[in-house]
Coordinates of C-alpha atoms and ligand atoms in Angstrom, one line a residue:
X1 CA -130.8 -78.4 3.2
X2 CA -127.7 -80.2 5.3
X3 CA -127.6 -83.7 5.3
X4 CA -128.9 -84.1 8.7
X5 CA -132.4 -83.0 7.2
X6 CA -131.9 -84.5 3.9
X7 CA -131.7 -88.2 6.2
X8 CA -135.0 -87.2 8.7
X9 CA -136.7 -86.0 5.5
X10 CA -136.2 -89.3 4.3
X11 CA -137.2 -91.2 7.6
X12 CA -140.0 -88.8 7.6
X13 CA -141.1 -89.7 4.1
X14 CA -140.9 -92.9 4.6
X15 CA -143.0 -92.7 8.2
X16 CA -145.9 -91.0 6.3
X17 CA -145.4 -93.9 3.6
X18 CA -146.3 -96.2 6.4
X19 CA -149.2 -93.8 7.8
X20 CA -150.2 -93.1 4.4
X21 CA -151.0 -97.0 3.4
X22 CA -154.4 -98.3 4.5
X23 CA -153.8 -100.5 7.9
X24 CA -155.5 -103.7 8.1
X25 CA -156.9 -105.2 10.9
X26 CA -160.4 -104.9 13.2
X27 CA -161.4 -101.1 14.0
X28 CA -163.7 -100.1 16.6
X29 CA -166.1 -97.4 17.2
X30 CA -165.5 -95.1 20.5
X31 CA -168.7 -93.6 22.0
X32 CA -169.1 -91.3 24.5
X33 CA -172.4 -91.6 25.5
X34 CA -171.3 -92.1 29.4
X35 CA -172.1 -90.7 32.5
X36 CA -168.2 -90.9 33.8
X37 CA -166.0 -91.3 30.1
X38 CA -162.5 -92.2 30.5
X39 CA -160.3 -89.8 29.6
X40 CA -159.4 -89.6 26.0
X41 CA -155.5 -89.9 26.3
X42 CA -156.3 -93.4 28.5
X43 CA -158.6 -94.5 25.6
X44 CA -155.9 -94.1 23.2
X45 CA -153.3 -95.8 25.1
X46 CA -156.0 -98.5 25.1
X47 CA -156.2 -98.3 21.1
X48 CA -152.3 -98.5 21.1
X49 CA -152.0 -101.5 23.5
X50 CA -154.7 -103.5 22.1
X51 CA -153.2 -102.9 18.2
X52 CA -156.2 -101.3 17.1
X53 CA -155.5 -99.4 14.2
X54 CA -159.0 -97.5 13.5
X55 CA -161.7 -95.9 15.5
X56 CA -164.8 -94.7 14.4
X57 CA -165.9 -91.5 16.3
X58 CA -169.4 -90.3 15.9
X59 CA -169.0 -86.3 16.6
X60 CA -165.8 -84.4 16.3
X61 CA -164.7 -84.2 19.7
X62 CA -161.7 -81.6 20.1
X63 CA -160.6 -83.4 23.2
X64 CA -161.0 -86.5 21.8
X65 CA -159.1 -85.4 18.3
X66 CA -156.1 -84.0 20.3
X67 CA -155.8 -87.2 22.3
X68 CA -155.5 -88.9 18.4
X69 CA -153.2 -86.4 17.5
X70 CA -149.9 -88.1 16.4
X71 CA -150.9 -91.6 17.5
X72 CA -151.0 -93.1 13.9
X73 CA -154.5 -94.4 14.4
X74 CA -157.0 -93.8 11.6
X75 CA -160.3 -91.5 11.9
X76 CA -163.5 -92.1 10.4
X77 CA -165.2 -89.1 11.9
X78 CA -169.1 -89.1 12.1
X79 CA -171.8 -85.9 12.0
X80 CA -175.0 -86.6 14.2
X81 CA -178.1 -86.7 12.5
X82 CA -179.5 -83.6 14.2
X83 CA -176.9 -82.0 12.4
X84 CA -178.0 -82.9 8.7
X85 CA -180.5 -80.1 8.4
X86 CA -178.3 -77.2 8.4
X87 CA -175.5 -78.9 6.5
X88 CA -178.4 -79.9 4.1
X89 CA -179.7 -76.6 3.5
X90 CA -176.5 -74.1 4.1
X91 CA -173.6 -74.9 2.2
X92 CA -171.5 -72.6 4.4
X93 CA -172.7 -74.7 7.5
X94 CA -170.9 -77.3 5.8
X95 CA -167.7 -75.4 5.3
X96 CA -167.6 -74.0 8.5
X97 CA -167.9 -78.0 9.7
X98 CA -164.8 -78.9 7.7
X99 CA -162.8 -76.2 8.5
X100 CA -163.3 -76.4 12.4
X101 CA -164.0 -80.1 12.9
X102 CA -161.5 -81.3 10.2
X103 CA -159.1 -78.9 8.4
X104 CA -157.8 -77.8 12.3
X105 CA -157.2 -81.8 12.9
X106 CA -155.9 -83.3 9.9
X107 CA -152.4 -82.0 9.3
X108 CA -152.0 -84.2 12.9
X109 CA -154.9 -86.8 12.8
X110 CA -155.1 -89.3 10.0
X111 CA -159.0 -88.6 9.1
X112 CA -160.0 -90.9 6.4
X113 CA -163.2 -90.7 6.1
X114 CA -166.5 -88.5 7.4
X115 CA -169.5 -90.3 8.1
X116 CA -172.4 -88.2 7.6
X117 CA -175.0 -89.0 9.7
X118 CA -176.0 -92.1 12.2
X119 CA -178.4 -94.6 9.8
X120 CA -180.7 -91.7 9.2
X121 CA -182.9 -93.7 6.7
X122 CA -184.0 -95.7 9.7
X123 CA -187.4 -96.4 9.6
X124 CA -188.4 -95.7 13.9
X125 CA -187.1 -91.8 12.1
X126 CA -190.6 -91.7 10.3
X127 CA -188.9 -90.1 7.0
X128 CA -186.7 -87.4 9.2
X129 CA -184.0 -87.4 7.4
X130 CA -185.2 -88.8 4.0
X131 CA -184.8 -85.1 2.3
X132 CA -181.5 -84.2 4.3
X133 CA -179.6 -87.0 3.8
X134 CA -178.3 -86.5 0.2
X135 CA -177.7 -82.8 0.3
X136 CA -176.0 -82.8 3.4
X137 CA -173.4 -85.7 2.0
X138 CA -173.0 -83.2 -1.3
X139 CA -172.4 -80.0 0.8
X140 CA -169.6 -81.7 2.8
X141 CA -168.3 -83.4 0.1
X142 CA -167.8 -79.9 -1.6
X143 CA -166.4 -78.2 1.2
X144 CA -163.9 -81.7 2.0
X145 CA -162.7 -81.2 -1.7
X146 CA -162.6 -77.2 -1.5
X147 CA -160.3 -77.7 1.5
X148 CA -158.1 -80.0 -0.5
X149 CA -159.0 -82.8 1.2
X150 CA -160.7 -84.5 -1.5
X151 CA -158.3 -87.6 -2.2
X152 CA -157.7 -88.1 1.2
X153 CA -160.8 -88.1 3.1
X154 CA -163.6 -89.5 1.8
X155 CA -167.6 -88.7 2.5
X156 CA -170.0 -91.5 3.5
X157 CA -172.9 -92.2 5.5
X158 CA -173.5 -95.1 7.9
X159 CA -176.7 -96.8 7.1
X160 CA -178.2 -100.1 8.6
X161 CA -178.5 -103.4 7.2
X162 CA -182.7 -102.7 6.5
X163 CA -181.9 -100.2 3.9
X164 CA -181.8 -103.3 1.8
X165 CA -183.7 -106.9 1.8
X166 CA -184.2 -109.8 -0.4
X167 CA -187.6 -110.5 -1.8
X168 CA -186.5 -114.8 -1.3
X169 CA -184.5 -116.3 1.2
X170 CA -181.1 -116.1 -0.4
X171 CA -179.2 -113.4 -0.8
X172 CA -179.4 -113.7 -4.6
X173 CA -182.9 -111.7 -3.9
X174 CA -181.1 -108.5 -2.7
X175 CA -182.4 -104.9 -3.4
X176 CA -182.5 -101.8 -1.9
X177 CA -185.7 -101.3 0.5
X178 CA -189.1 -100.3 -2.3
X179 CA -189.5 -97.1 -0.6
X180 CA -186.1 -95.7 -0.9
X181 CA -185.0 -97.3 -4.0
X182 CA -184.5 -94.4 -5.5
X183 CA -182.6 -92.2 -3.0
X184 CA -180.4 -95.1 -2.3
X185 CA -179.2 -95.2 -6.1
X186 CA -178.5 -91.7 -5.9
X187 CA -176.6 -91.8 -2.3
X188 CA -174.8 -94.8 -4.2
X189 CA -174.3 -93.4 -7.1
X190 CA -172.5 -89.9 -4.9
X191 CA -170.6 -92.9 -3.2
X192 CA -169.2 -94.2 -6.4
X193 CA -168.3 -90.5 -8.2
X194 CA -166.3 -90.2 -4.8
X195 CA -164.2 -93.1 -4.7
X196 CA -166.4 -93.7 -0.8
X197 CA -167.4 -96.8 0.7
X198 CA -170.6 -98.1 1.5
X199 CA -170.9 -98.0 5.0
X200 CA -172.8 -100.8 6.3
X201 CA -173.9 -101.9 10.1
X202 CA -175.0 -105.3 10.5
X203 CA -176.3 -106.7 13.6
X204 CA -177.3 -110.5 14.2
X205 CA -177.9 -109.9 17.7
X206 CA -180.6 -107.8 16.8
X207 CA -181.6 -110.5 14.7
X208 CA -182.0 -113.3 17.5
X209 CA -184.0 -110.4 19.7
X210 CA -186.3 -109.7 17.3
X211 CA -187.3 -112.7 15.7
X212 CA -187.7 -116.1 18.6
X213 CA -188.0 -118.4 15.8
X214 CA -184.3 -117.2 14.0
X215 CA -181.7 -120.3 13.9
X216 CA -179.6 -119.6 17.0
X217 CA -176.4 -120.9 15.2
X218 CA -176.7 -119.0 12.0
X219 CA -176.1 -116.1 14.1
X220 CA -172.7 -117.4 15.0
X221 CA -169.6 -117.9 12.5
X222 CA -169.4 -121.8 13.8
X223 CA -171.0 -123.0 11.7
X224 CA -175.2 -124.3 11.2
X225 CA -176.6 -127.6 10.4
X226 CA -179.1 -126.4 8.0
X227 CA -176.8 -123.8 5.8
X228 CA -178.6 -121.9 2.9
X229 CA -178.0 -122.6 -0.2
X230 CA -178.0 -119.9 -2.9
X231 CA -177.4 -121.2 -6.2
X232 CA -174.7 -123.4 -5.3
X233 CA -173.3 -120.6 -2.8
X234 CA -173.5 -121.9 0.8
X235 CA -174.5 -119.5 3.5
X236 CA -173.9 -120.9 7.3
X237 CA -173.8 -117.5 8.8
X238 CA -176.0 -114.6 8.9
X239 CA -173.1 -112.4 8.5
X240 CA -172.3 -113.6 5.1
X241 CA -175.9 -113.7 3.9
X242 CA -176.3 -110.1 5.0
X243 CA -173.4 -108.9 3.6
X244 CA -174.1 -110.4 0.1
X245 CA -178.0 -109.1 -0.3
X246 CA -175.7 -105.8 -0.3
X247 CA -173.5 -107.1 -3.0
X248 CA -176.4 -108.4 -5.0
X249 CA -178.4 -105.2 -4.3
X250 CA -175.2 -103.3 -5.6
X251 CA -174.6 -105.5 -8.3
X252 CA -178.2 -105.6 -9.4
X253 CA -178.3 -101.6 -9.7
X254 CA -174.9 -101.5 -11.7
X255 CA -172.8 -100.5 -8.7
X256 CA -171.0 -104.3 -8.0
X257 CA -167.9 -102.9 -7.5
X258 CA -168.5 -100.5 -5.2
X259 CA -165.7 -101.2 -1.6
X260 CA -168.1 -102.0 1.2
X261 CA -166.8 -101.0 5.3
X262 CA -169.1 -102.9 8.0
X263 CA -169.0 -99.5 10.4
X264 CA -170.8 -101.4 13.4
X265 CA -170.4 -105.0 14.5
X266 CA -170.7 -106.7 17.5
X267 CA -172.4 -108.1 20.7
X268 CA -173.5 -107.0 23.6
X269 CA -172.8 -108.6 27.1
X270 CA -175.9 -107.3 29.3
X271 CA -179.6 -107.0 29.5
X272 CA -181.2 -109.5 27.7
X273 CA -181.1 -113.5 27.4
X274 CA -178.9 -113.9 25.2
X275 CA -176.6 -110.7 25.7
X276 CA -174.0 -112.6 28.1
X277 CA -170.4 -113.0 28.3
X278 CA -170.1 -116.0 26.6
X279 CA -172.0 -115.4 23.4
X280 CA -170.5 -112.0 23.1
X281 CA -167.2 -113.7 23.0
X282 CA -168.4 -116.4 20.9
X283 CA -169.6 -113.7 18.2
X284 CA -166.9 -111.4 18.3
X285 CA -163.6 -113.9 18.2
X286 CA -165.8 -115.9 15.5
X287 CA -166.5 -112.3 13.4
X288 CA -162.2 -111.5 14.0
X289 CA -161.0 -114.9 12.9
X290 CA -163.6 -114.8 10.0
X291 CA -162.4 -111.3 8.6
X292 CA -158.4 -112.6 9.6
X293 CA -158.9 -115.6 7.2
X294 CA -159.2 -113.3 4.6
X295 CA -161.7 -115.7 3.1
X296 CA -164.0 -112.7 2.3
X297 CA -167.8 -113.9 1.8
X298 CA -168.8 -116.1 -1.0
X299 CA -170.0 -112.9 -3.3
X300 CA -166.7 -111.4 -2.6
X301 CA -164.3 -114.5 -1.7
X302 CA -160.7 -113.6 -1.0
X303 CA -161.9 -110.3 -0.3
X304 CA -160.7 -108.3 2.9
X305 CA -163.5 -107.5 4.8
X306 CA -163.3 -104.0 6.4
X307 CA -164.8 -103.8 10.2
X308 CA -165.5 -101.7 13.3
X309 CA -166.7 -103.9 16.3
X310 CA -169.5 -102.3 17.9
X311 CA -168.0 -101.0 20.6
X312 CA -164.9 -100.2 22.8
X313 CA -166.4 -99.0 25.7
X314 CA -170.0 -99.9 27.6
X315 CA -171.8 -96.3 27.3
X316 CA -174.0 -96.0 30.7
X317 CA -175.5 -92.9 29.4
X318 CA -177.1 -94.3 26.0
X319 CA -181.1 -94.8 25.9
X320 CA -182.6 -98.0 26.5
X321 CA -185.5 -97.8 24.2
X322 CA -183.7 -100.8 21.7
X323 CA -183.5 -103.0 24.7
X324 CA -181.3 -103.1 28.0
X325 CA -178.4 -104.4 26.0
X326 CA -177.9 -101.0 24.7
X327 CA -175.4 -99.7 27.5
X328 CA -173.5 -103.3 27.2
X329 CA -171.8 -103.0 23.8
X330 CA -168.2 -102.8 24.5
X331 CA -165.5 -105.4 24.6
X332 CA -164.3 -103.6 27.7
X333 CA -166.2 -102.1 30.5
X334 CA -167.0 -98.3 31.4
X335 CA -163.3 -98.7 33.3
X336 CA -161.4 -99.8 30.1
X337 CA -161.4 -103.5 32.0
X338 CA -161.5 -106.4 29.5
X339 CA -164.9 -108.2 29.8
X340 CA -163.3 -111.5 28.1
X341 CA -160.4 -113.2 26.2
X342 CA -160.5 -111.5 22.7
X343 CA -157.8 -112.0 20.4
X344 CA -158.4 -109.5 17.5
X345 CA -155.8 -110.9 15.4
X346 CA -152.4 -108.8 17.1
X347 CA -149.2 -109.7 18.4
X348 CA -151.1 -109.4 21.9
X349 CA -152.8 -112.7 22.6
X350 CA -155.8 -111.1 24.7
X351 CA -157.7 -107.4 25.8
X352 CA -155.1 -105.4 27.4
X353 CA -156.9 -103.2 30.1
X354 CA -156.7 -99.3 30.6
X355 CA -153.8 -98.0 32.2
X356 CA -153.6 -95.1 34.5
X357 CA -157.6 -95.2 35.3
X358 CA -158.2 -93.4 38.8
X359 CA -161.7 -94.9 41.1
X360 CA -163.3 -93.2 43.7
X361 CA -163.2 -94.7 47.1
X362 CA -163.6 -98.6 47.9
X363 CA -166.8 -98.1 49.4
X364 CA -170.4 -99.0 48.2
X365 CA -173.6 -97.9 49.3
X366 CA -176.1 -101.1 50.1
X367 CA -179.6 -101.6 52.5
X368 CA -178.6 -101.4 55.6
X369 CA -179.2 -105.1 57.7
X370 CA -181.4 -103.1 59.9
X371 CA -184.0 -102.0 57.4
X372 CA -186.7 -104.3 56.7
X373 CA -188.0 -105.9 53.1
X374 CA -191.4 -104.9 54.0
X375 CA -190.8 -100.9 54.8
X376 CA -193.4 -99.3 52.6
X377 CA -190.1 -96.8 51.6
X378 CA -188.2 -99.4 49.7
X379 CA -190.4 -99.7 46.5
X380 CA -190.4 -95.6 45.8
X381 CA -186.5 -95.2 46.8
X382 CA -185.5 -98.4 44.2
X383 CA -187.7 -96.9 41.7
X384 CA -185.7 -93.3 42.4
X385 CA -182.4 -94.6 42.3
X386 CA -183.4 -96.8 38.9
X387 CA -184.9 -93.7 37.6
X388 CA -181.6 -92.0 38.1
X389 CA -179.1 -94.8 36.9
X390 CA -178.4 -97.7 35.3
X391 CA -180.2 -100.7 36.7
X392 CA -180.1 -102.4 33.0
X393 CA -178.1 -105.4 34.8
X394 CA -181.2 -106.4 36.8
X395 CA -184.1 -107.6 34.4
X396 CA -184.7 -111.4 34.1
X397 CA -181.9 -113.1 32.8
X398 CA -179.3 -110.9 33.1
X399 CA -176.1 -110.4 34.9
X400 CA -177.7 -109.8 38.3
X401 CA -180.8 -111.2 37.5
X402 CA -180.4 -113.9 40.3
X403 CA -180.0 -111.3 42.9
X404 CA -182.2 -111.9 46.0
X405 CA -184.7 -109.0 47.3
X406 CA -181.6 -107.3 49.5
X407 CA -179.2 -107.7 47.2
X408 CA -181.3 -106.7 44.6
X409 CA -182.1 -103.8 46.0
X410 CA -178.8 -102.9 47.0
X411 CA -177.4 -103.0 43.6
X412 CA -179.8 -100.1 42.7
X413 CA -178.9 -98.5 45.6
X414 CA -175.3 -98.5 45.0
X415 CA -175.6 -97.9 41.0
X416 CA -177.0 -94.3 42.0
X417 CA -174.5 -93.8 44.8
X418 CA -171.4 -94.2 42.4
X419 CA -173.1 -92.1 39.3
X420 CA -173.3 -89.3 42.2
X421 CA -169.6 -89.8 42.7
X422 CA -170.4 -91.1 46.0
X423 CA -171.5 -88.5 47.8
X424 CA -172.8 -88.5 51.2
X425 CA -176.4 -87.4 50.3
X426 CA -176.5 -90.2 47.4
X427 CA -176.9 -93.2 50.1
X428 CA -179.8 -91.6 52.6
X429 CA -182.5 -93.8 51.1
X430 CA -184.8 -92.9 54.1
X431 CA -182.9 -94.5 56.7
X432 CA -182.9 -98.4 54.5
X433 CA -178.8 -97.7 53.3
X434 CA -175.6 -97.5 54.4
X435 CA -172.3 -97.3 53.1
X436 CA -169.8 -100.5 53.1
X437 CA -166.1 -101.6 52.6
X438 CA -167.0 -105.1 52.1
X439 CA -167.3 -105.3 48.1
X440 CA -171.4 -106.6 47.6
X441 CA -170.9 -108.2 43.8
X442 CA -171.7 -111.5 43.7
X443 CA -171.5 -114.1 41.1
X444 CA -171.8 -112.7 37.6
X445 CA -173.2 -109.3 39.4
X446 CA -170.2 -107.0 40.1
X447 CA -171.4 -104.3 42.3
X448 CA -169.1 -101.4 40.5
X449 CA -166.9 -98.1 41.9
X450 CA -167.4 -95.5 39.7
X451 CA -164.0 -93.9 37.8
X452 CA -162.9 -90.7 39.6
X453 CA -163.5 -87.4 37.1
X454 CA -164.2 -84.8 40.1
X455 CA -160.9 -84.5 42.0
X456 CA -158.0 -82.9 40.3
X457 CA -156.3 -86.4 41.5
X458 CA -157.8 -87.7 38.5
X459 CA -155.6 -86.2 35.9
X460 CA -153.1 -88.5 35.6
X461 CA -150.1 -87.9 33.5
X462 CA -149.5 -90.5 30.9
X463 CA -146.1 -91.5 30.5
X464 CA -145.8 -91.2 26.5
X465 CA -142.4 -91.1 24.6
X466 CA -142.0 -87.6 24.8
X467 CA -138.6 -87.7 22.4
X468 CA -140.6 -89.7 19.8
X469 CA -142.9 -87.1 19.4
X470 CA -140.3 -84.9 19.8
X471 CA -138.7 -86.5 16.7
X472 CA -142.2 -86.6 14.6
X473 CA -142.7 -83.1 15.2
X474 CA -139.0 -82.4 13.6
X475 CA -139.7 -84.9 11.1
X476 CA -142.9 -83.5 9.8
X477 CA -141.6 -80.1 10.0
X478 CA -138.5 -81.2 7.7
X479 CA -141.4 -82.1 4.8
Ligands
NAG501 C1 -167.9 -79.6 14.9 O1 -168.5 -80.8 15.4 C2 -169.2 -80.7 16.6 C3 -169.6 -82.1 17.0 O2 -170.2 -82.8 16.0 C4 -170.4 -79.8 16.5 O3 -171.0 -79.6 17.7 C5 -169.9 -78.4 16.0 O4 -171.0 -77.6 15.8 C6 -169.1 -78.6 14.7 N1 -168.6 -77.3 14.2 C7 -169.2 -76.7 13.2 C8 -168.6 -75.3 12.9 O5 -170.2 -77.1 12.6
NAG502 C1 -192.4 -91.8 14.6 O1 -193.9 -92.0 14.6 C2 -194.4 -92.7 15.7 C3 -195.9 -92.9 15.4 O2 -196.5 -91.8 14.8 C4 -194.1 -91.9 17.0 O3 -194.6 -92.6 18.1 C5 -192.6 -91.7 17.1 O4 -192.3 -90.8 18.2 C6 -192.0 -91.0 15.9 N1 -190.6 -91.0 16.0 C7 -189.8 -90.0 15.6 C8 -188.3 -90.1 15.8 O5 -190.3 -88.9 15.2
NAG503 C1 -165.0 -104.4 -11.4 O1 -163.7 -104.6 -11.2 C2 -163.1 -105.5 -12.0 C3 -161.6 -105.7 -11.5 O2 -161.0 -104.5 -11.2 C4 -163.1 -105.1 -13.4 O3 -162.5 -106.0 -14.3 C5 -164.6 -104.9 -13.8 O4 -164.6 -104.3 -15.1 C6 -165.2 -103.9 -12.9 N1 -166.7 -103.9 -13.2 C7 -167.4 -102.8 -13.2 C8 -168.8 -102.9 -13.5 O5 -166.9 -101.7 -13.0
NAG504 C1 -175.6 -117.1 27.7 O1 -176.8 -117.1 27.0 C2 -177.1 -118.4 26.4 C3 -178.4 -118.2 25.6 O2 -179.4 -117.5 26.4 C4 -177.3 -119.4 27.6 O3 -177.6 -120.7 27.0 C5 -176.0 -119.5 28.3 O4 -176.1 -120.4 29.4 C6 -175.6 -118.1 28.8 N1 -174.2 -118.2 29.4 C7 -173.9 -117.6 30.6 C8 -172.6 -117.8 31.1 O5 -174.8 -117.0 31.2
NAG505 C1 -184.8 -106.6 41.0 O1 -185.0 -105.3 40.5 C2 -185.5 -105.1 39.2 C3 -185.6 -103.6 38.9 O2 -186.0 -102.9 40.0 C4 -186.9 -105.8 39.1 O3 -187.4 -105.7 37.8 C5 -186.8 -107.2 39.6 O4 -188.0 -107.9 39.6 C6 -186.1 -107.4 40.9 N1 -185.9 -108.8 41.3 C7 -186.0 -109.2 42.5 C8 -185.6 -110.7 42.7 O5 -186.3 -108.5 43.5
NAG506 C1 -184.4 -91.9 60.0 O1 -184.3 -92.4 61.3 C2 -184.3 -91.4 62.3 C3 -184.1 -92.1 63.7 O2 -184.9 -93.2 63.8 C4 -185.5 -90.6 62.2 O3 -185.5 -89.5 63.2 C5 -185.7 -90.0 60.9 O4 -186.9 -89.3 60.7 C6 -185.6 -91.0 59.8 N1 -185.5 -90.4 58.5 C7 -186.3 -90.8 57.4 C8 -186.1 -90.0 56.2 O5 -187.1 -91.7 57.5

């Protein structure tokens, strides 16, 4: 070895020092479940210009996985639940997961951790998964550790917060759910033997939609008049209370030490009364200052609290059977566009927006002024083009919920016209629609343009430091 290596072996180790140290800092979780996704590389220039450190994926993605390649950001890379079955019951089904989805990755993606499973003990799954779970976490545990992965990636499971509940009011009450006691001191006793976090999503949103009478404030960090009091340990947020029923349900069970990562939380922006702008920012600045005060909760104070916001990127494609809000999760639009000023805690003082995103034409498709309200063609051709896109904006309350009849119907119109990358056929609603340069939003509605991902215009080339990775490569090599 010359000198010249001897020195970039050095840099080299002390890059994968830096890589190798846990980064701090808000994560987020990137789904795909869209009708026109942005193209990987643009959503990890996003990553990098917004300082976010860690994404949580919830399939391996090879596209996606290249894209991470060499970027420095950290991988918690999630199995659907359809999958738990065969990885369950066929330990090579396991192995042959690892070695395509993570052994082919890892050498350039900094996977930390698989999450096995989407909150599978859900109870709307009526018991699916209760037999599947376990075994399935074992079987890729084992194959993780026969790849020699074992110390560096870690196996866990993302579970929702109703997995455990407190039989009072405080969290002092905490224990795992009655009927899954039992498997959840096994799956936390496999967490514990593997040095893995619990994995935790928490949601007061959901807590405010299901329940009219809940305490509006308490599901805010600002703050609420009438704070619980548990044993002299003061509760003003849900988030906190939450969070510590987990502690106590830990504790209680022998498992208090066990590290705890919130893999889901946020707020959406759309679809329901109290999923707007506003409160999403309220939520989501008050959930990043609280975790950046490194005040941890009052079970764990001084602790760092581990996140993901819930999400990146609205997903137009996800169902709507837990509400509207479902497709309005992200802290950015479909397009990568902030939705508000969020500061997550970064040298950047606000959302930096997606570079290099390509949009079909300026042009929308709206009723024509000619056609009339009372054509007996407009009720079956709104319900069409609803049927066929996203029209979770409209509904009482919502961003275009103050829409008059035209507009109204427009916005439908136009939703279906962009999904179908504009084409010509998409705005012939039987003579009521016609296309239009002059941009329809209004108010809080923005009447959209779709991102481009038919024309081969649409593959942009992202300037990236092409001697830097030049450099890593030579680096790494040198090791
Ligand atoms: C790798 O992961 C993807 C996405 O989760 C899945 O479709 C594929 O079957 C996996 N590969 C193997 C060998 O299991
Ligand atoms: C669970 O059971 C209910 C009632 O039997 C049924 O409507 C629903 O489709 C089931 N869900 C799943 C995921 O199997
Ligand atoms: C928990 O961690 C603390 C500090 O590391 C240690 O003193 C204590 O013994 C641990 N408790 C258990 C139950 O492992
Ligand atoms: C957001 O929702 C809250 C609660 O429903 C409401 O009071 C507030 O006016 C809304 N803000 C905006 C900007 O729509
Ligand atoms: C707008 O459209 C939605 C969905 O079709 C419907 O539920 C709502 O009542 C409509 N509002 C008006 C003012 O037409
Ligand atoms: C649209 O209008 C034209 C001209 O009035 C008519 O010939 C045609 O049948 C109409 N199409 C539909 C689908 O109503």
């Amino acid at each position: 070895m010359n000198m010249g290596w001897l020195f970039y072996g050095v840099v080299g180790y002390m890059i994968l020092s830096i890589i190798g140290s846990r980064v701090d800092g808000i994560g987020a979780n990137w789904g795909t479940q869209a009708t026109h996704p942005l193209q990987p590389e643009i959503v990890v220039r996003l990553l990098k210009d917004n300082e976010i450190q860690k994404v949580k994926l919830f399939e391996a993605d090879s596209s996606i996985l290249n894209a991470l390649s060499n970027s420095g950001i950290e991988v918690m890379l999630g199995i659907p639940n359809d999958m738990l079955y065969s990885l369950a019951t066929d330990a090579s089904a396991a192995e042959d997961w690892v070695s395509q989805n993570l052994s082919s990755h890892i050498s350039s993606v900094d996977i930390r951790y698989v999450a096995a499973g989407n909150e599978p003990l859900l109870a709307t799954y009526n018991g699916s998964y209760l037999t599947t779970t376990l075994p399935a976490l074992q079987n890729i545990r084992s194959a993780v550790v026969n790849a020699g992965y074992g110390n560096q990636v870690k196996v866990t499971v993302p579970l929702n917060a109703a997995v455990y509940q407190s039989s009072t009011t405080v969290p002092s009450g905490g224990d795992f759910r009655a009927d899954i006691h039992d498997l959840m001191l096994q799956i936390v006793d496999f967490l514990n033997a593997g040095g893995a976090p619990f994995l935790v999503n928490i949601y007061p949103f959901i807590s405010l939609y299901d329940d009219p009478h809940f305490p509006f404030d308490y599901a805010f960090f600002n703050g609420y008049s009438l704070p619980l009091n548990d044993n002299g340990k003061t509760y003003d947020n849900v988030f906190d209370a939450n969070y510590d029923t987990l502690v106590w349900a830990l504790e209680k069970n022998g498992y208090g030490n066990l590290s705890i990562i919130v893999g889901e939380i946020g707020w959406p922006t759309d679809g329901d009364k109290n999923a707007n702008l506003t409160l999403a920012q309220r939520f989501n600045q008050g959930c990043i200052n609280h975790i950046s005060s490194g005040n941890g909760t009052p079970m764990r104070p001084n602790a760092s609290i581990d996140a993901y916001l819930f999400s990146l990127i609205d997903e137009d494609d996800k169902s709507t059977e837990p509400g509207n809000f479902e497709r309005h999760w992200g802290i950015f639009y479909f397009d990568g566009t902030p939705k508000y000023e969020l500061n997550l805690g970064t040298s950047n003082s606000g959302l930096v927006a997606a570079k290099g995103v390509t949009y079909l034409r300026k042009q929308w498709c709206v009723m024509s002024p000619s056609a009339s309200l009372g054509d007996p063609e407009v009720a079956p051709s709104v319900s069409y083009a609803c049927a066929n896109a996203d029209c979770t904006s409209l509904g009482y309350e919502t961003s275009c919920g103050n829409l008059n009849a035209r507009q109204n119907i427009s916005y439908a119109f136009n939703n279906y016209y962009q999904r179908q990358d504009q084409l010509d056929s998409a705005c012939k609603f039987s003579n009521l629609s016609v296309v239009t340069k002059a941009d329809p939003s209004a108010g809080t509605c923005k009447f959209f343009i779709m991102i481009d991902t038919t024309s081969s215009d649409a593959v942009v080339s992202i300037s990236f430091p092409r001697m830097h990775v030049v450099l890593l490569l030579l680096l790494l090599g040198t090791l």
